[in-house]
Amino acid sequence: MAIDNENKCYTLNKNLAMNYVYARTATDVFYLLDFFISKCGCCCCRGRRSCKSCATNTLSILSRIFVSLPIAQIYAAGGMNADLDPFTSKYLFITSLQYTLRIYYIHDWLKRRPIIDINRVERWVRPILGFVPFILASHLFGAFWYLLATRRQLHCWELMRHNITYSDPDTGIQYTGMVYVRSCASNPNETYPNGTNISLWDDLCPVKEADPKAFDFGIYFYALQSDVVSPSHPLLQRVFQSFWWALRNLSSFGSNLLSGMNTLEIFFSVLISTTGMALFLVYLNARVQESKDRSNKLMLKEKKQLMKPYVDLWLSKYYLSKDKETEVTRKKKENLKIVIMENIHKLKENSDLDVQNILGILPRKDKQSIMLASLEKVSVFQTVNEKVLKAICQRLVPLTYTEDSYIVQEGKPLGKMLLFIQGTAVTYSHGETSSDSSSNKCLEKGDFYGDELLNWAFKSPSFSDLPISRTNVIAQEKVEAFAIRAKDLKSICFKFWWSFSREVNASQLKQHLAASSIQAIWRHRRARIRLAACYVKPSSWLRRRAKTIGLTHWNRFVVD
């Protein structure tokens, strides 16, 4: 729509409206595709989402449907009549909401883009793409400003038409209030009948000089004064002028807008101001976050370079030695190194690269591979199958002891078994003499301590009689070890007792299993008696009936 201020009429360019409909429809195709993609994603994940996730996904699908609706096309194709002025406010609200969601989805897409490498020229692409929401918002508000300016001009003419005089050429009688705003005819002189004094509209609706007392055009005055809404200017100039007006006021947060008393105009000004501030804060936050991420990426890169030799040293100590490496083990070692380097950022600052910290940042699968490699070196577990070793790995706890610290103290219950993987420790007893030094041992990498717990786990039914340590174990240097607690060891031994038959005395194992079976039968018998006591005492007829039928799982309680 365009306003011919000279002839006081409006024009509708149907070809332009149809071109707009085609261009807008082509743009909506992308949002429609986004809707179908999100719908397919919802169908694929059906049955694996919680109720909250399903509700969120449903809301996302509904918003995508709303974004792809052809609201502007419907208005452009069938609602561009001057008598639909009440629809303008609804159209403004609905389209504003639609474009707000579009800007949100564009920003979300930009946010999900990977961080561009700082060593490339493309590092400037992301900040430039950050202006896309600004451009889209400027296009939206510029179009609204143009539309509302034309509506404001037509509204003024409609209000002041009662003051326009019409003189009948035949009778010479002068009438007022008989003139209505019309669409421009092919011949401008034929738009209004002869004798219509349309020049009065220039004084009643002044657009050359602002006169709020006559009629206040507010923020639309510039569009009418500069003939932005006039068909005398090329379309491209009018589009760019509207775009520039919106971009200028968005960037200044609407500080230059001097609105009138019209409610829709005030709402439009507030919307421009708040949108400008929101877009600026979002853009600033994105740039700050990108700078922070880039800085963290640089620091992580430097940290990886510094920690790389320490990781190689750690792998040589705790995983596989080079003299025993094969092609398979070398690949495992390289894969583990890659995993450690990918998760090295989880390591706290100034932390030592020991087993406790390394296992704390690794995934569960890689933790298990390290523990299995350590367990396979121990003679006690060399005859145990892999299933049992994996069960043990789930209960192993990495421990670190400082130099000269007590690992185990003499005379105290032995609550855990230890597998030394780094460092040196010494065992000694206070009661030994110089001639009896059998308890003096040096525990190094690959040594095992606490095998008394293995026999205890099969023999003892409770934790009240844990074996007492006969020696002290003290760390000579920093010691790293895997530990399994007595409670966890007992549960594993009961679950996989046949795997430990070679490591435990066979007669002791048989005695223990026999005693355990008798105890289980006795407990089952006691449970049946307590259950039978809960029933009502049967009558003599019921007892005789149970005896004639024979003993069953139920009536044996009656017979007993």
Coordinates of C-alpha atoms in Angstrom, one line a residue:
M1 CA 0.0 0.0 0.0
A2 CA 1.1 3.5 -0.8
I3 CA -0.3 7.0 0.1
D4 CA -0.7 9.6 -2.6
N5 CA -0.7 12.7 -0.4
E6 CA -1.1 15.1 -3.3
N7 CA -4.4 13.5 -4.5
K8 CA -5.4 12.3 -1.0
C9 CA -5.9 8.6 -2.0
Y10 CA -4.2 5.3 -1.5
T11 CA -3.0 2.7 -4.0
L12 CA -2.7 -1.1 -3.8
N13 CA 0.0 -2.7 -5.9
K14 CA -1.4 -6.2 -6.5
N15 CA 1.7 -7.3 -8.5
L16 CA 3.9 -6.3 -5.6
A17 CA 1.7 -8.1 -3.1
M18 CA 1.8 -11.3 -5.1
N19 CA 5.6 -11.1 -5.4
Y20 CA 5.8 -10.6 -1.7
V21 CA 3.6 -13.6 -1.1
Y22 CA 5.9 -15.8 -3.4
A23 CA 9.0 -14.6 -1.6
R24 CA 7.6 -15.0 1.8
T25 CA 6.3 -18.5 0.9
A26 CA 9.8 -19.5 -0.3
T27 CA 11.2 -18.4 3.0
D28 CA 8.6 -20.3 5.0
V29 CA 9.6 -23.5 3.3
F30 CA 12.8 -23.6 5.5
Y31 CA 10.7 -23.2 8.7
L32 CA 8.3 -25.9 7.4
L33 CA 11.3 -28.3 6.8
D34 CA 12.5 -27.5 10.3
F35 CA 9.1 -28.5 11.7
F36 CA 9.2 -31.8 9.8
I37 CA 12.7 -32.5 11.0
S38 CA 11.8 -31.9 14.6
K39 CA 8.6 -34.0 14.2
C40 CA 10.7 -36.9 12.9
G41 CA 13.1 -36.5 15.8
C42 CA 10.2 -36.7 18.2
C43 CA 8.9 -39.9 16.6
C44 CA 12.4 -41.6 16.7
C45 CA 12.7 -40.8 20.5
R46 CA 9.2 -41.9 21.4
G47 CA 9.1 -44.2 24.4
R48 CA 12.5 -43.0 25.7
R49 CA 11.4 -39.6 27.0
S50 CA 10.0 -38.5 30.3
C51 CA 6.7 -36.7 30.6
K52 CA 8.5 -33.4 31.0
S53 CA 10.5 -34.0 27.9
C54 CA 7.5 -34.9 25.9
A55 CA 5.6 -31.8 27.0
T56 CA 8.6 -29.6 26.1
N57 CA 8.9 -31.3 22.7
T58 CA 5.2 -30.9 22.1
L59 CA 5.5 -27.2 22.9
S60 CA 8.5 -26.9 20.6
I61 CA 6.5 -28.5 17.7
L62 CA 3.5 -26.2 18.3
S63 CA 5.8 -23.2 18.2
R64 CA 7.4 -24.4 15.0
I65 CA 3.9 -24.9 13.4
F66 CA 3.1 -21.3 14.4
V67 CA 6.3 -20.0 12.9
S68 CA 5.6 -21.6 9.6
L69 CA 2.0 -20.3 9.3
P70 CA 1.5 -18.0 6.2
I71 CA 0.0 -15.2 8.3
A72 CA 1.6 -12.4 6.3
Q73 CA 0.6 -14.0 3.0
I74 CA -3.1 -14.1 4.0
Y75 CA -3.0 -10.5 5.1
A76 CA -1.2 -9.4 2.0
A77 CA -3.5 -11.4 -0.4
G78 CA -6.8 -10.6 1.2
G79 CA -6.5 -8.2 4.0
M80 CA -5.0 -5.1 2.4
N81 CA -8.2 -3.1 2.3
A82 CA -8.5 0.2 4.0
D83 CA -11.6 -0.8 5.9
L84 CA -9.7 -3.5 7.8
D85 CA -8.1 -1.0 10.2
P86 CA -9.2 -2.9 13.4
F87 CA -7.3 -5.9 12.1
T88 CA -4.0 -4.0 12.0
S89 CA -3.4 -4.3 15.8
K90 CA -4.1 -8.0 15.8
Y91 CA -1.8 -8.5 12.8
L92 CA 0.9 -6.5 14.5
F93 CA 0.8 -8.6 17.6
I94 CA 0.6 -12.0 15.8
T95 CA 3.3 -11.2 13.3
S96 CA 5.6 -9.7 16.1
L97 CA 5.2 -13.0 18.0
Q98 CA 5.9 -15.0 14.9
Y99 CA 9.0 -13.1 14.0
T100 CA 10.2 -13.2 17.7
L101 CA 10.1 -17.0 17.5
R102 CA 11.9 -16.9 14.2
I103 CA 14.7 -14.7 15.7
Y104 CA 14.9 -17.1 18.6
Y105 CA 15.3 -20.2 16.4
I106 CA 18.0 -18.4 14.3
H107 CA 19.9 -17.4 17.4
D108 CA 19.6 -21.0 18.7
W109 CA 21.0 -22.3 15.4
L110 CA 23.9 -19.8 15.5
K111 CA 24.6 -20.8 19.1
R112 CA 24.8 -24.5 18.2
R113 CA 27.4 -23.9 15.6
P114 CA 30.9 -25.2 16.5
I115 CA 33.5 -22.8 17.7
I116 CA 35.5 -21.6 14.7
D117 CA 39.3 -22.1 14.9
I118 CA 41.0 -19.0 15.9
N119 CA 43.8 -19.6 13.4
R120 CA 41.5 -19.3 10.5
V121 CA 40.1 -16.3 8.7
E122 CA 36.6 -17.7 9.3
R123 CA 36.8 -16.6 13.0
W124 CA 35.0 -13.4 11.9
V125 CA 32.1 -15.3 10.3
R126 CA 30.4 -16.0 13.6
P127 CA 30.3 -12.4 14.9
I128 CA 28.9 -11.3 11.5
L129 CA 26.2 -14.0 11.6
G130 CA 25.3 -12.6 15.1
F131 CA 23.9 -9.6 13.3
V132 CA 21.3 -11.7 11.5
P133 CA 18.7 -11.3 14.3
F134 CA 19.3 -7.5 14.1
I135 CA 18.7 -7.5 10.4
L136 CA 15.6 -9.6 10.7
A137 CA 14.2 -7.4 13.5
S138 CA 15.0 -4.3 11.5
H139 CA 13.2 -5.7 8.5
L140 CA 10.2 -6.5 10.7
F141 CA 9.9 -3.2 12.5
G142 CA 10.6 -1.2 9.4
A143 CA 7.7 -3.0 7.6
F144 CA 5.5 -2.3 10.6
W145 CA 6.5 1.3 10.7
Y146 CA 5.6 1.7 7.0
L147 CA 2.3 -0.1 7.5
L148 CA 1.3 1.9 10.6
A149 CA 2.3 5.1 9.0
T150 CA -0.1 4.5 6.1
R151 CA -2.8 3.5 8.5
R152 CA -2.2 6.6 10.5
Q153 CA -2.6 8.8 7.5
L154 CA -5.8 7.1 6.4
H155 CA -7.1 7.3 10.0
C156 CA -6.5 11.0 10.0
W157 CA -8.3 11.5 6.7
E158 CA -11.3 9.4 8.0
L159 CA -11.5 11.5 11.2
M160 CA -11.4 14.8 9.3
R161 CA -13.6 13.9 6.4
H162 CA -16.6 15.5 8.1
N163 CA -14.8 18.9 7.6
I164 CA -14.3 18.3 3.8
T165 CA -16.8 20.2 1.7
Y166 CA -18.4 19.1 -1.5
S167 CA -20.1 21.5 -3.9
D168 CA -22.7 20.0 -6.3
P169 CA -21.8 21.4 -9.8
D170 CA -25.5 21.2 -10.8
T171 CA -27.3 22.8 -7.9
G172 CA -24.3 24.7 -6.3
I173 CA -25.3 23.4 -2.9
Q174 CA -22.3 22.7 -0.6
Y175 CA -22.3 19.6 1.5
T176 CA -20.0 18.5 4.4
G177 CA -19.2 15.0 5.6
M178 CA -20.1 13.4 2.4
V179 CA -16.6 12.6 1.2
Y180 CA -14.9 9.2 1.9
V181 CA -11.3 8.2 1.5
R182 CA -11.0 6.4 -1.8
S183 CA -8.5 4.3 -3.8
C184 CA -6.6 6.2 -6.5
A185 CA -8.1 5.9 -9.9
S186 CA -6.2 5.5 -13.1
N187 CA -6.8 9.2 -13.7
P188 CA -6.0 11.1 -10.5
N189 CA -8.6 13.8 -11.4
E190 CA -11.4 11.2 -11.4
T191 CA -10.7 9.9 -7.8
Y192 CA -13.0 12.4 -6.2
P193 CA -16.0 14.1 -7.8
N194 CA -15.6 17.6 -9.2
G195 CA -16.2 20.2 -6.5
T196 CA -14.5 18.2 -3.7
N197 CA -12.2 20.5 -1.7
I198 CA -9.5 17.9 -0.8
S199 CA -7.0 20.6 -0.1
L200 CA -8.6 21.1 3.4
W201 CA -6.9 17.8 4.4
D202 CA -3.5 19.5 4.1
D203 CA -4.5 21.8 7.0
L204 CA -6.4 19.2 9.0
C205 CA -3.7 16.5 8.6
P206 CA -0.5 18.4 8.2
V207 CA 2.5 16.4 7.0
K208 CA 4.8 19.2 5.8
E209 CA 5.3 20.7 9.3
A210 CA 4.4 19.0 12.5
D211 CA 1.3 20.4 14.3
P212 CA 0.3 18.2 17.2
K213 CA -2.7 20.5 17.9
A214 CA -4.2 19.7 14.5
F215 CA -3.2 16.0 14.5
D216 CA -0.3 14.2 16.1
F217 CA 1.3 11.7 13.8
G218 CA 4.0 10.8 16.4
I219 CA 6.7 8.5 15.3
Y220 CA 5.1 8.2 11.8
F221 CA 5.5 11.8 10.9
Y222 CA 8.9 11.3 9.3
A223 CA 7.6 8.6 7.0
L224 CA 4.8 11.0 5.8
Q225 CA 7.0 14.1 5.6
S226 CA 9.7 12.4 3.6
D227 CA 7.2 10.7 1.3
V228 CA 8.5 7.2 2.3
V229 CA 4.9 6.0 1.9
S230 CA 4.4 7.7 -1.4
P231 CA 4.5 5.8 -4.7
S232 CA 6.5 8.6 -6.3
H233 CA 9.7 7.0 -4.9
P234 CA 11.1 3.7 -6.2
L235 CA 10.2 0.7 -4.1
L236 CA 13.8 -0.2 -3.2
Q237 CA 14.4 3.3 -1.8
R238 CA 11.3 3.0 0.4
V239 CA 12.3 -0.5 1.7
F240 CA 15.9 0.7 2.6
Q241 CA 14.6 3.8 4.3
S242 CA 12.2 1.8 6.4
F243 CA 14.9 -0.7 7.2
W244 CA 17.4 2.1 8.2
W245 CA 14.8 3.8 10.4
A246 CA 14.2 0.6 12.3
L247 CA 17.9 -0.3 12.6
R248 CA 18.7 3.2 13.9
N249 CA 16.1 3.1 16.6
L250 CA 16.8 -0.5 17.6
S251 CA 20.5 0.4 18.1
S252 CA 19.6 3.5 20.1
F253 CA 17.0 1.5 22.2
G254 CA 14.3 3.8 20.9
S255 CA 15.7 6.9 22.7
N256 CA 14.9 9.1 19.7
L257 CA 11.3 8.1 19.4
L258 CA 8.7 10.8 20.3
S259 CA 5.4 9.0 20.4
G260 CA 2.0 10.5 20.6
M261 CA -1.0 9.5 22.7
N262 CA -2.1 6.6 20.5
T263 CA -2.0 3.3 22.4
L264 CA -0.8 1.2 19.5
E265 CA 1.9 3.8 18.8
I266 CA 3.1 3.7 22.4
F267 CA 3.1 -0.1 22.4
F268 CA 5.1 -0.1 19.2
S269 CA 7.7 2.3 20.6
V270 CA 8.1 0.2 23.8
L271 CA 8.5 -2.9 21.7
I272 CA 11.2 -1.3 19.7
S273 CA 13.1 -0.2 22.8
T274 CA 12.9 -3.5 24.6
T275 CA 13.7 -5.5 21.5
G276 CA 16.8 -3.4 20.9
M277 CA 18.1 -3.8 24.4
A278 CA 17.4 -7.6 24.3
L279 CA 19.1 -8.1 21.0
F280 CA 22.1 -6.0 22.2
L281 CA 22.4 -8.0 25.4
V282 CA 22.1 -11.3 23.6
Y283 CA 24.7 -10.3 21.1
L284 CA 27.1 -9.0 23.8
N285 CA 26.7 -12.1 25.9
A286 CA 27.3 -14.3 22.8
R287 CA 30.5 -12.4 22.0
V288 CA 31.7 -12.6 25.6
Q289 CA 30.9 -16.3 25.8
E290 CA 32.7 -16.9 22.5
S291 CA 35.7 -15.0 23.7
K292 CA 35.7 -17.0 27.0
D293 CA 35.3 -20.3 25.1
R294 CA 38.1 -19.4 22.7
S295 CA 40.4 -18.5 25.7
N296 CA 39.5 -21.8 27.4
K297 CA 40.2 -23.6 24.2
L298 CA 43.7 -22.0 24.1
M299 CA 44.3 -22.8 27.7
L300 CA 43.2 -26.4 27.2
K301 CA 45.4 -26.7 24.2
E302 CA 48.4 -25.5 26.2
K303 CA 47.5 -27.7 29.1
K304 CA 47.4 -30.7 26.8
Q305 CA 50.8 -29.9 25.4
L306 CA 52.2 -29.6 29.0
M307 CA 50.5 -32.8 30.2
K308 CA 51.4 -34.9 27.2
P309 CA 54.8 -36.1 28.5
Y310 CA 53.3 -36.8 32.0
V311 CA 50.5 -38.9 30.4
D312 CA 53.1 -40.9 28.5
L313 CA 55.0 -41.5 31.7
W314 CA 51.8 -42.5 33.5
L315 CA 50.9 -45.0 30.8
S316 CA 54.3 -46.5 30.9
K317 CA 54.1 -46.9 34.7
Y318 CA 50.5 -48.0 35.2
Y319 CA 49.4 -49.7 32.0
L320 CA 52.0 -51.5 29.8
S321 CA 55.7 -51.5 29.6
K322 CA 57.4 -51.0 26.3
D323 CA 59.4 -54.2 26.4
K324 CA 56.2 -56.3 26.6
E325 CA 54.1 -54.3 24.1
T326 CA 52.5 -56.0 21.2
E327 CA 50.5 -54.6 18.3
V328 CA 47.2 -55.1 20.1
T329 CA 48.4 -53.6 23.4
R330 CA 50.1 -50.7 21.6
K331 CA 46.7 -49.8 20.0
K332 CA 45.0 -50.1 23.4
K333 CA 47.6 -47.8 24.9
E334 CA 47.2 -45.2 22.1
N335 CA 43.4 -45.3 22.4
L336 CA 43.7 -44.8 26.2
K337 CA 46.0 -41.9 25.7
I338 CA 43.5 -40.3 23.3
V339 CA 40.7 -40.7 25.9
I340 CA 42.9 -39.2 28.7
M341 CA 43.9 -36.2 26.5
E342 CA 40.2 -35.6 25.7
N343 CA 39.2 -35.6 29.3
I344 CA 42.3 -33.8 30.7
H345 CA 40.3 -30.6 31.1
K346 CA 38.3 -32.3 33.9
L347 CA 41.5 -32.5 36.0
K348 CA 41.7 -29.8 38.7
E349 CA 44.3 -27.2 38.6
N350 CA 47.7 -28.1 40.2
S351 CA 46.6 -31.7 40.7
D352 CA 49.1 -34.5 40.5
L353 CA 48.8 -37.0 37.7
D354 CA 48.2 -40.0 39.9
V355 CA 45.8 -42.9 39.6
Q356 CA 43.2 -41.4 41.8
N357 CA 42.9 -38.3 39.7
I358 CA 43.3 -40.1 36.3
L359 CA 40.5 -42.6 37.1
G360 CA 38.3 -39.7 38.3
I361 CA 38.2 -38.2 34.8
L362 CA 38.0 -41.3 32.7
P363 CA 34.8 -43.0 31.5
R364 CA 33.8 -46.3 33.2
K365 CA 35.0 -48.5 30.3
D366 CA 38.5 -47.0 30.3
K367 CA 38.7 -47.3 34.1
Q368 CA 37.9 -50.9 33.8
S369 CA 40.6 -51.5 31.2
I370 CA 43.3 -50.0 33.5
M371 CA 42.2 -52.0 36.5
L372 CA 42.0 -55.2 34.5
A373 CA 45.6 -54.6 33.3
S374 CA 46.7 -54.2 36.9
L375 CA 44.8 -57.3 38.2
E376 CA 46.1 -59.6 35.5
K377 CA 49.7 -59.0 36.7
V378 CA 48.8 -60.4 40.2
S379 CA 49.5 -64.1 40.6
V380 CA 46.4 -64.6 42.8
F381 CA 44.1 -63.5 40.0
Q382 CA 45.8 -65.0 37.0
T383 CA 43.7 -68.1 37.2
V384 CA 40.4 -66.2 37.6
N385 CA 38.3 -65.7 34.6
E386 CA 37.5 -62.3 33.1
K387 CA 34.0 -62.1 34.4
V388 CA 35.2 -62.3 38.0
L389 CA 37.9 -59.8 37.3
K390 CA 35.3 -57.3 35.9
A391 CA 33.2 -57.8 39.1
I392 CA 36.3 -57.0 41.2
C393 CA 37.0 -54.0 39.1
Q394 CA 33.6 -52.5 39.9
R395 CA 34.5 -52.6 43.6
L396 CA 38.1 -51.5 43.4
V397 CA 38.9 -48.1 44.9
P398 CA 42.1 -46.1 44.0
L399 CA 44.0 -44.9 47.0
T400 CA 47.1 -42.7 47.4
Y401 CA 49.4 -42.7 50.5
T402 CA 52.0 -40.0 51.2
E403 CA 55.5 -40.8 52.2
D404 CA 56.0 -42.3 55.8
S405 CA 52.3 -42.7 56.3
Y406 CA 50.8 -45.9 57.7
I407 CA 48.9 -48.0 55.3
V408 CA 48.0 -50.8 57.7
Q409 CA 48.7 -50.8 61.4
E410 CA 49.6 -53.9 63.5
G411 CA 46.9 -55.1 65.8
K412 CA 44.0 -53.5 64.0
P413 CA 41.4 -55.3 61.8
L414 CA 42.4 -55.8 58.2
G415 CA 39.5 -54.1 56.4
K416 CA 40.8 -54.2 52.8
M417 CA 43.1 -55.9 50.4
L418 CA 45.7 -53.8 48.5
L419 CA 47.2 -54.1 45.1
F420 CA 50.3 -51.9 44.8
I421 CA 50.6 -50.2 41.4
Q422 CA 53.2 -47.6 42.1
G423 CA 55.7 -46.8 44.9
T424 CA 57.3 -48.8 47.7
A425 CA 56.1 -49.9 51.1
V426 CA 57.7 -51.9 53.9
T427 CA 56.0 -54.4 56.3
Y428 CA 57.4 -55.0 59.8
S429 CA 56.3 -56.1 63.3
H430 CA 57.0 -54.6 66.7
G431 CA 57.2 -58.1 68.3
E432 CA 59.9 -59.6 66.1
T433 CA 63.5 -60.0 67.0
S434 CA 66.6 -59.5 65.0
S435 CA 66.8 -63.2 64.3
D436 CA 63.2 -63.4 63.2
S437 CA 62.6 -61.1 60.3
S438 CA 60.2 -63.1 58.3
S439 CA 57.6 -60.4 58.5
N440 CA 59.9 -57.8 56.9
K441 CA 58.9 -57.4 53.3
C442 CA 59.3 -54.8 50.6
L443 CA 56.1 -54.3 48.7
E444 CA 56.5 -52.8 45.2
K445 CA 54.5 -52.4 42.0
G446 CA 52.5 -55.5 41.3
D447 CA 52.6 -56.8 44.8
F448 CA 49.5 -57.9 46.7
Y449 CA 48.8 -57.5 50.4
G450 CA 45.9 -58.9 52.5
D451 CA 45.4 -62.4 51.2
E452 CA 44.2 -63.4 54.7
L453 CA 40.9 -61.7 53.7
L454 CA 40.4 -64.2 51.0
N455 CA 40.3 -67.2 53.4
W456 CA 38.2 -65.1 55.8
A457 CA 35.7 -64.3 53.1
F458 CA 34.9 -68.0 52.7
K459 CA 35.1 -69.1 56.4
S460 CA 33.5 -66.3 58.4
P461 CA 29.7 -65.5 58.1
S462 CA 30.0 -62.1 59.8
F463 CA 32.2 -59.1 60.0
S464 CA 32.8 -59.3 63.8
D465 CA 35.8 -61.5 63.3
L466 CA 37.9 -59.7 60.7
P467 CA 41.5 -60.9 60.6
I468 CA 43.9 -58.9 62.7
S469 CA 46.9 -57.5 61.0
R470 CA 50.2 -58.9 62.3
T471 CA 52.4 -56.4 60.7
N472 CA 52.6 -52.7 60.0
V473 CA 52.7 -51.4 56.5
I474 CA 54.3 -48.0 56.0
A475 CA 54.9 -46.1 52.8
Q476 CA 58.6 -45.4 51.9
E477 CA 57.5 -43.0 49.2
K478 CA 54.3 -41.9 47.5
V479 CA 52.3 -45.1 47.1
E480 CA 49.4 -45.6 44.8
A481 CA 47.2 -48.7 45.1
F482 CA 43.9 -50.3 44.3
A483 CA 41.9 -51.5 47.3
I484 CA 38.9 -53.8 47.7
R485 CA 37.1 -53.6 51.0
A486 CA 36.2 -56.7 53.1
K487 CA 32.5 -56.4 52.5
D488 CA 32.8 -56.2 48.8
L489 CA 35.3 -59.1 48.7
K490 CA 32.9 -61.3 50.7
S491 CA 30.0 -60.7 48.2
I492 CA 32.3 -61.5 45.2
C493 CA 33.6 -64.7 46.8
F494 CA 30.1 -65.9 47.6
K495 CA 28.9 -65.1 44.0
F496 CA 32.0 -66.7 42.3
W497 CA 33.2 -69.2 44.9
W498 CA 34.2 -71.8 42.3
S499 CA 36.7 -69.4 40.7
F500 CA 38.7 -69.1 44.0
S501 CA 38.9 -72.9 44.8
R502 CA 42.5 -73.0 43.8
E503 CA 43.5 -70.1 46.0
V504 CA 41.7 -71.4 49.1
N505 CA 42.3 -74.6 51.0
A506 CA 39.9 -77.2 49.4
S507 CA 38.9 -78.9 52.6
Q508 CA 38.2 -75.5 54.2
L509 CA 36.1 -74.6 51.2
K510 CA 34.1 -77.8 51.3
Q511 CA 33.5 -77.5 55.1
H512 CA 32.4 -73.9 54.7
L513 CA 30.0 -74.7 51.8
A514 CA 28.5 -77.7 53.7
A515 CA 28.0 -75.5 56.8
S516 CA 26.4 -72.8 54.7
S517 CA 24.0 -75.3 53.1
I518 CA 22.9 -76.6 56.5
Q519 CA 22.4 -73.1 57.8
A520 CA 20.4 -72.2 54.7
I521 CA 18.1 -75.2 55.1
W522 CA 17.6 -74.5 58.8
R523 CA 16.7 -70.9 58.1
H524 CA 14.2 -72.0 55.5
R525 CA 12.6 -74.4 57.9
R526 CA 12.4 -71.8 60.6
A527 CA 10.8 -69.4 58.1
R528 CA 8.1 -72.0 57.2
I529 CA 7.3 -72.6 60.9
R530 CA 6.9 -68.8 61.5
L531 CA 4.7 -68.6 58.4
A532 CA 2.5 -71.5 59.5
A533 CA 2.0 -69.8 62.9
C534 CA 0.3 -66.9 61.1
Y535 CA -2.5 -69.2 59.8
V536 CA -5.7 -69.9 61.8
K537 CA -5.6 -73.2 63.6
P538 CA -7.2 -75.8 61.4
S539 CA -10.1 -78.0 62.5
S540 CA -9.8 -81.8 63.0
W541 CA -11.7 -82.4 59.8
L542 CA -9.2 -80.2 57.9
R543 CA -6.3 -82.2 59.4
R544 CA -7.8 -85.5 58.4
R545 CA -8.6 -84.2 54.9
A546 CA -5.0 -83.0 54.5
K547 CA -3.6 -86.4 55.5
T548 CA -5.8 -88.3 53.0
I549 CA -4.7 -86.0 50.2
G550 CA -1.1 -86.3 51.0
L551 CA 1.6 -83.8 51.7
T552 CA 1.7 -80.7 49.5
H553 CA 3.5 -77.4 49.7
W554 CA 0.4 -75.9 51.5
N555 CA -1.2 -78.7 53.6
R556 CA 2.1 -79.8 55.2
F557 CA 1.7 -76.9 57.5
V558 CA -1.7 -78.3 58.5
V559 CA -0.2 -81.8 59.1
D560 CA 2.7 -80.4 61.1

